[in-house]
Short mmCIF file of C-alpha atoms in Angstrom, two decimals:
data_model
loop_
_atom_site.label_atom_id
_atom_site.label_comp_id
_atom_site.label_asym_id
_atom_site.label_seq_id
_atom_site.Cartn_x
_atom_site.Cartn_y
_atom_site.Cartn_z
CA MET A 1 84.15 87.24 64.19
CA ALA A 2 86.09 86.02 61.10
CA ARG A 3 89.57 84.99 62.24
CA ARG A 4 92.39 85.23 59.75
CA TYR A 5 94.71 83.51 62.25
CA SER A 6 93.30 80.13 63.13
CA THR A 7 95.16 79.54 66.42
CA PRO A 8 96.39 81.80 69.26
CA ARG A 9 100.00 80.85 68.46
CA HIS A 10 99.59 81.96 64.83
CA LEU A 11 98.09 85.24 66.03
CA VAL A 12 100.99 85.87 68.48
CA GLU A 13 103.49 85.05 65.72
CA ALA A 14 101.78 87.72 63.48
CA LEU A 15 101.78 90.28 66.29
CA GLN A 16 105.49 89.83 66.70
CA ARG A 17 105.90 90.44 62.94
CA ARG A 18 103.98 93.69 63.28
CA ASP A 19 101.07 92.40 61.16
CA ASP A 20 98.27 94.96 61.13
CA ASP A 21 95.60 92.27 60.60
CA ALA A 22 96.80 90.53 63.75
CA ARG A 23 96.38 93.76 65.75
CA VAL A 24 92.81 94.13 64.41
CA GLN A 25 91.98 90.58 65.38
CA LEU A 26 93.43 91.02 68.84
CA ARG A 27 91.35 94.11 69.44
CA GLU A 28 88.19 92.33 68.23
CA LEU A 29 89.00 89.48 70.62
CA LEU A 30 89.74 91.60 73.70
CA LYS A 31 88.17 95.03 73.51
CA ALA A 32 84.78 94.19 74.95
CA PRO A 33 86.09 92.17 77.97
CA LEU A 34 88.83 94.70 78.63
CA SER A 35 86.27 97.46 78.61
CA ARG A 36 84.29 95.61 81.25
CA LEU A 37 87.46 95.07 83.25
CA MET A 38 88.40 98.74 83.17
CA ASP A 39 84.85 99.71 84.20
CA ASP A 40 85.18 97.39 87.20
CA LEU A 41 88.61 98.93 88.13
CA ARG A 42 87.22 102.47 87.75
CA SER A 43 84.54 101.56 90.25
CA ARG A 44 86.88 99.74 92.66
CA PHE A 45 89.50 102.48 92.79
CA ARG A 46 86.98 105.33 92.23
CA LEU A 47 89.06 106.45 89.27
CA ASP A 48 88.07 109.72 87.63
CA HIS A 49 89.29 108.57 84.17
CA GLY A 50 87.58 107.98 80.85
CA GLY A 51 86.83 104.33 80.24
CA GLU A 52 87.62 104.48 76.57
CA THR A 53 91.11 105.78 77.17
CA LEU A 54 91.76 103.15 79.83
CA THR A 55 90.55 100.42 77.48
CA ARG A 56 92.85 101.68 74.78
CA ASN A 57 95.78 101.58 77.13
CA ALA A 58 94.83 98.14 78.32
CA LEU A 59 94.83 96.85 74.72
CA HIS A 60 98.33 98.21 74.27
CA VAL A 61 99.43 96.43 77.49
CA ALA A 62 98.01 93.23 76.16
CA GLU A 63 99.76 93.56 72.89
CA THR A 64 103.04 94.39 74.54
CA TYR A 65 102.72 91.37 76.78
CA LEU A 66 102.15 89.06 73.75
CA ARG A 67 105.20 90.55 71.95
CA THR A 68 107.38 89.60 74.92
CA ARG A 69 106.34 85.94 75.16
CA PRO A 70 107.44 82.96 73.14
CA ASP A 71 104.71 82.16 70.62
CA ALA A 72 105.10 78.44 71.40
CA SER A 73 103.85 78.96 74.93
CA PHE A 74 100.38 79.60 73.44
CA SER A 75 100.27 76.34 71.41
CA PRO A 76 98.16 74.36 73.95
CA LEU A 77 95.50 77.04 74.20
CA ASP A 78 92.18 77.30 72.41
CA TRP A 79 90.60 80.73 71.91
CA PRO A 80 88.60 80.95 75.20
CA ALA A 81 91.65 79.84 77.22
CA PHE A 82 93.95 82.30 75.38
CA ARG A 83 91.61 85.21 75.92
CA ALA A 84 91.22 84.27 79.59
CA SER A 85 95.00 84.07 80.14
CA VAL A 86 95.61 87.52 78.55
CA LEU A 87 92.76 89.13 80.52
CA LEU A 88 94.12 87.62 83.72
CA HIS A 89 97.58 89.03 83.07
CA VAL A 90 96.24 92.54 82.26
CA ALA A 91 93.93 92.41 85.30
CA LYS A 92 96.84 91.61 87.63
CA LEU A 93 98.92 94.40 86.31
CA ALA A 94 96.06 96.95 86.28
CA SER A 95 95.01 96.29 89.85
CA GLN A 96 98.33 96.42 91.81
CA PRO A 97 98.76 99.98 92.97
CA HIS A 98 101.96 101.20 94.58
CA SER A 99 102.47 101.80 98.24
CA ARG A 100 103.75 105.13 99.37
CA PRO A 101 105.72 104.88 102.63
CA SER A 102 105.25 107.74 105.01
CA SER A 103 109.00 108.16 105.17
CA ASN A 104 109.13 108.60 101.40
CA LEU A 105 112.29 106.45 101.38
CA ARG A 106 112.68 102.90 100.33
CA THR A 107 115.15 100.28 99.01
CA SER A 108 113.86 98.66 95.86
CA ALA A 109 113.96 94.89 95.26
CA ALA A 110 114.13 95.88 91.55
CA LEU A 111 117.84 96.69 92.04
CA PRO A 112 120.09 93.75 92.87
CA PRO A 113 122.68 94.12 95.65
CA SER A 114 126.11 95.05 94.38
CA PRO A 115 129.47 94.64 96.13
CA CYS A 116 130.69 97.77 94.32
CA TYR A 117 127.73 100.14 94.44
CA GLU A 118 125.18 101.13 97.09
CA SER A 119 121.77 102.36 95.97
CA ARG A 120 119.02 104.34 97.68
CA ILE A 121 115.61 105.10 96.11
CA LEU A 122 112.86 107.66 96.60
CA PHE A 123 109.56 107.00 94.78
CA LEU A 124 106.55 109.29 95.00
CA PRO A 125 103.70 108.27 92.63
CA TYR A 126 101.50 111.17 91.68
CA GLU A 127 97.89 109.98 91.97
CA ARG A 128 96.23 108.83 95.17
CA VAL A 129 92.79 107.19 95.14
CA GLY A 130 91.79 106.10 98.63
CA ASP A 131 94.77 104.11 100.00
CA ALA A 132 96.08 103.32 96.52
CA TRP A 133 98.85 105.22 94.63
CA PHE A 134 99.45 105.21 90.90
CA GLY A 135 102.33 106.52 88.83
CA GLY A 136 104.01 106.09 85.46
CA ASP A 137 107.62 105.85 86.70
CA TRP A 138 109.41 102.51 86.80
CA ILE A 139 112.81 101.21 87.95
CA GLY A 140 114.53 98.09 86.62
CA GLY A 141 117.86 96.62 87.61
CA ARG A 142 120.09 93.68 86.64
CA GLU A 143 123.58 92.42 87.43
CA SER A 144 125.48 91.09 84.42
CA ALA A 145 127.90 88.14 84.43
CA ASP A 146 130.91 90.46 84.78
CA GLY A 147 129.50 92.07 87.99
CA SER A 148 128.20 95.25 86.33
CA LEU A 149 125.10 96.81 87.81
CA TRP A 150 122.55 97.99 85.20
CA VAL A 151 119.88 100.43 86.31
CA LEU A 152 116.94 101.65 84.15
CA LEU A 153 114.81 104.63 85.19
CA ALA A 154 111.72 105.02 82.93
CA ASP A 155 108.97 107.63 82.81
CA ILE A 156 105.89 107.01 80.67
CA THR A 157 104.32 110.19 79.19
CA GLY A 158 101.80 111.60 81.63
CA HIS A 159 101.24 110.56 85.23
CA GLY A 160 98.78 108.88 87.50
CA TYR A 161 96.76 105.80 86.54
CA HIS A 162 96.79 106.31 82.75
CA ALA A 163 100.62 106.26 82.83
CA TYR A 164 100.73 103.54 85.47
CA LEU A 165 98.76 101.17 83.31
CA LEU A 166 101.22 101.45 80.40
CA ALA A 167 104.24 101.38 82.73
CA SER A 168 103.03 98.08 84.15
CA ALA A 169 104.12 96.44 80.86
CA LEU A 170 107.72 97.67 81.20
CA PRO A 171 108.96 94.77 83.34
CA ASP A 172 108.09 92.29 80.60
CA VAL A 173 109.75 94.50 77.97
CA TRP A 174 112.89 94.86 80.21
CA ARG A 175 113.13 91.09 80.79
CA ARG A 176 112.68 90.19 77.17
CA CYS A 177 115.22 92.74 75.92
CA TRP A 178 117.75 91.85 78.68
CA ASP A 179 117.52 88.21 77.54
CA ALA A 180 118.89 89.38 74.17
CA HIS A 181 122.23 89.93 75.99
CA PRO A 182 122.99 93.54 75.21
CA THR A 183 126.56 94.75 75.50
CA THR A 184 125.95 98.49 75.90
CA PRO A 185 123.14 100.57 77.39
CA VAL A 186 122.24 102.15 74.06
CA GLU A 187 121.90 98.69 72.48
CA LEU A 188 119.49 97.68 75.21
CA LEU A 189 117.43 100.88 74.81
CA ALA A 190 117.32 100.43 71.08
CA THR A 191 116.04 96.86 71.54
CA MET A 192 113.32 98.16 73.85
CA HIS A 193 112.41 100.84 71.34
CA ASP A 194 112.06 98.23 68.61
CA LEU A 195 109.64 96.21 70.76
CA LEU A 196 107.67 99.23 71.88
CA SER A 197 107.48 101.13 68.57
CA ASP A 198 103.85 101.12 67.26
CA CYS A 199 102.87 99.41 70.49
CA LEU A 200 102.17 102.56 72.49
CA PRO A 201 99.23 104.92 72.06
CA ASP A 202 99.75 107.91 69.75
CA GLY A 203 101.59 110.62 71.60
CA VAL A 204 102.79 108.38 74.37
CA TYR A 205 106.51 107.53 74.74
CA ALA A 206 108.98 106.30 77.38
CA GLU A 207 111.65 108.72 78.57
CA CYS A 208 114.48 106.68 80.13
CA THR A 209 117.94 106.87 81.61
CA LEU A 210 119.93 103.63 81.51
CA VAL A 211 123.28 103.20 83.24
CA CYS A 212 125.77 100.45 83.30
CA LEU A 213 128.12 100.59 86.29
CA ARG A 214 131.20 98.46 85.84
CA PRO A 215 132.98 97.01 88.86
CA GLU A 216 136.14 99.06 88.17
CA GLY A 217 134.11 102.33 88.29
CA GLU A 218 133.35 103.05 84.57
CA VAL A 219 129.77 104.33 84.11
CA VAL A 220 128.13 104.22 80.70
CA VAL A 221 124.92 106.28 80.41
CA ALA A 222 122.38 106.18 77.58
CA PRO A 223 119.40 108.61 77.45
CA ALA A 224 116.05 108.24 75.80
CA GLY A 225 114.49 111.67 75.76
CA GLY A 226 116.01 114.18 78.16
CA SER A 227 118.16 112.80 81.02
CA ARG A 228 119.45 114.89 83.95
CA LEU A 229 121.93 113.42 86.46
CA LEU A 230 123.73 114.86 89.49
CA LEU A 231 127.38 113.91 90.05
CA VAL A 232 129.36 114.53 93.19
CA ARG A 233 133.08 113.73 93.39
CA GLY A 234 134.03 112.50 96.87
CA ARG A 235 132.28 113.35 100.11
CA PHE A 236 132.78 117.06 99.86
CA GLY A 237 132.53 117.69 96.15
CA ARG A 238 130.31 120.30 94.51
CA PRO A 239 127.33 118.78 92.59
CA THR A 240 127.57 118.85 88.80
CA LEU A 241 124.40 118.68 86.67
CA LEU A 242 124.86 116.44 83.60
CA LYS A 243 122.32 116.81 80.74
CA LEU A 244 121.94 114.26 78.02
CA ARG A 245 119.48 114.07 75.06
CA GLY A 246 118.33 111.05 73.06
CA GLY A 247 115.33 109.63 71.23
CA TRP A 248 112.23 108.76 73.29
CA LEU A 249 111.44 105.07 73.19
CA GLY A 250 108.49 104.49 70.86
CA LEU A 251 109.38 107.67 68.83
CA ILE A 252 113.03 107.75 67.82
CA ARG A 253 115.51 104.86 68.01
CA PRO A 254 118.39 105.63 70.41
CA CYS A 255 121.81 105.82 68.78
CA ALA A 256 125.37 105.31 69.91
CA ASP A 257 126.19 109.06 69.60
CA ASP A 258 123.83 109.68 72.56
CA GLN A 259 125.80 107.54 74.94
CA ARG A 260 128.34 108.95 77.40
CA THR A 261 130.99 107.44 79.71
CA TRP A 262 132.39 108.65 83.04
CA THR A 263 134.48 107.10 85.78
CA LEU A 264 133.40 106.94 89.44
CA GLN A 265 136.04 106.89 92.06
CA GLU A 266 135.41 105.42 95.50
CA GLY A 267 132.98 107.66 97.41
CA ASP A 268 131.61 109.38 94.25
CA GLN A 269 127.82 109.65 94.02
CA LEU A 270 125.49 109.71 91.04
CA VAL A 271 121.79 110.64 91.25
CA LEU A 272 119.30 109.65 88.51
CA ALA A 273 115.89 111.15 88.55
CA THR A 274 112.73 111.51 86.48
CA ASP A 275 111.76 114.99 85.35
CA GLY A 276 109.18 115.18 88.12
CA LEU A 277 111.95 115.78 90.66
CA PHE A 278 113.64 118.59 88.69
CA ASP A 279 110.32 120.22 87.66
CA GLN A 280 109.14 120.23 91.27
CA LEU A 281 112.29 121.87 92.53
CA HIS A 282 112.37 124.31 89.64
CA GLU A 283 108.78 125.44 90.30
CA ASP A 284 109.62 125.95 93.95
CA ARG A 285 112.84 127.79 93.15
CA PRO A 286 113.35 128.86 89.51
CA VAL A 287 117.07 128.10 89.55
CA GLU A 288 119.19 125.06 88.67
CA ILE A 289 119.30 122.44 91.39
CA VAL A 290 123.12 122.74 91.70
CA GLU A 291 122.73 126.36 92.83
CA THR A 292 120.78 125.09 95.85
CA LEU A 293 123.17 122.24 96.62
CA PRO A 294 126.54 123.83 97.48
CA PRO A 295 129.07 121.67 99.38
CA ASP A 296 127.81 121.35 102.95
CA GLY A 297 131.27 120.65 104.49
CA LYS A 298 129.91 117.64 106.34
CA GLY A 299 130.00 114.99 103.66
CA THR A 300 126.22 114.54 103.86
CA ASP A 301 124.72 111.84 101.61
CA LEU A 302 123.59 113.50 98.35
CA PHE A 303 120.35 111.49 98.63
CA GLU A 304 119.55 113.20 101.91
CA ARG A 305 120.45 116.68 100.61
CA VAL A 306 118.21 116.36 97.52
CA ASN A 307 115.41 114.76 99.48
CA GLU A 308 115.50 117.56 102.04
CA LEU A 309 115.10 120.14 99.29
CA LEU A 310 112.26 118.12 97.74
CA GLN A 311 110.30 117.77 101.02
CA GLN A 312 110.64 121.54 101.57
CA ALA A 313 109.36 122.19 98.01
CA LEU A 314 106.40 119.84 98.47
CA LYS A 315 105.33 121.74 101.62
CA ARG A 316 105.16 124.95 99.57
CA THR A 317 103.77 123.64 96.23
CA THR A 318 101.61 120.64 95.42
CA GLN A 319 103.18 117.71 93.63
CA LYS A 320 103.03 118.08 89.85
CA ASP A 321 104.21 114.70 88.56
CA ASP A 322 105.46 111.26 89.52
CA ILE A 323 108.83 111.64 91.23
CA THR A 324 111.59 109.01 91.33
CA MET A 325 115.18 109.38 92.41
CA VAL A 326 117.98 106.84 92.60
CA ARG A 327 121.28 107.57 94.32
CA ILE A 328 124.22 105.34 93.50
CA LEU A 329 127.37 105.49 95.58
CA ARG A 330 130.59 103.79 94.56
CA ARG A 331 131.55 101.86 97.69
CA ASP A 332 134.84 102.26 99.55
CA ARG A 333 136.38 98.90 98.76
CA THR A 334 138.42 98.83 101.98
CA VAL A 335 136.97 97.52 105.18
CA ASN A 336 138.88 97.77 108.50
CA GLY A 337 142.02 98.61 106.57
CA ASN A 338 142.05 95.64 104.22
CA ASN A 339 140.89 95.14 100.67
CA ASP A 340 137.80 93.05 101.34
CA VAL A 341 134.78 94.09 99.30
CA PRO A 342 131.60 94.64 101.39
CA VAL A 343 128.60 92.60 100.34
#
């Protein structure tokens, strides 16, 4: 193979400049071993997926990984060592299926603890192969220096293992773009779009909802694609369905006009969810979710109310897509009558 770029570092530099020749050279270097890797995983997990499509997705994962790493980190490597390091990274991502707890409820280490907000998460990946579960939804979370909680809910086009493979690159993208110190959610989404553009397969995009929850209660929301959120004011409030529209990451760069701001009072609840939740409930009952969630008069956690509806729907109709839900509650900042903030 004739190599235009003489060292791995030069190749990575060129990939980060969006050089087409660098992409061709990367594919020539990795396609054959990645194809063998995907064949091995298809056998191990008994995946009923085409090897060519999986290899294509794995190549995109490798390129995304290299775009998120400092090019200087590859300076010590010769070509065999460089290829081995990239293959090892892709292999680790591609062979770590999700677990699916029988309770269908979990708290995610992806979301940092916050003194101002309490989070609960439901995650139901779509595809089961043996004891392994695969899905294209992903949750990321960070706490900024001012105490704000940032939560990203992402949904790669499709579901199951194909989408899972591409979604496995999102943590690297999230980390790299967070390190650019964004000041608003739409700025962070735009940075992620710039990194992912032309680095996803044709027709594949990331639909996202990104929220920044300030300690004083301000919530800034930026959509990428279609975002639907549920808002309940206080313990006994009636749910409100909020709909936002923005550009899918990898297709259209998000813009500031897409961003919205609300304020959460103590006790208010906000639910973010991928379209798998809303589509499942709509198929089971062809009405808006708020019509099935009237005030219950008991102050029941919105998470429990939505999950109860979902479990009922899943008993009547098979699961159609990956399903992820995040409930965020603004904490009551008084404990035992004083103004201490719970940790």
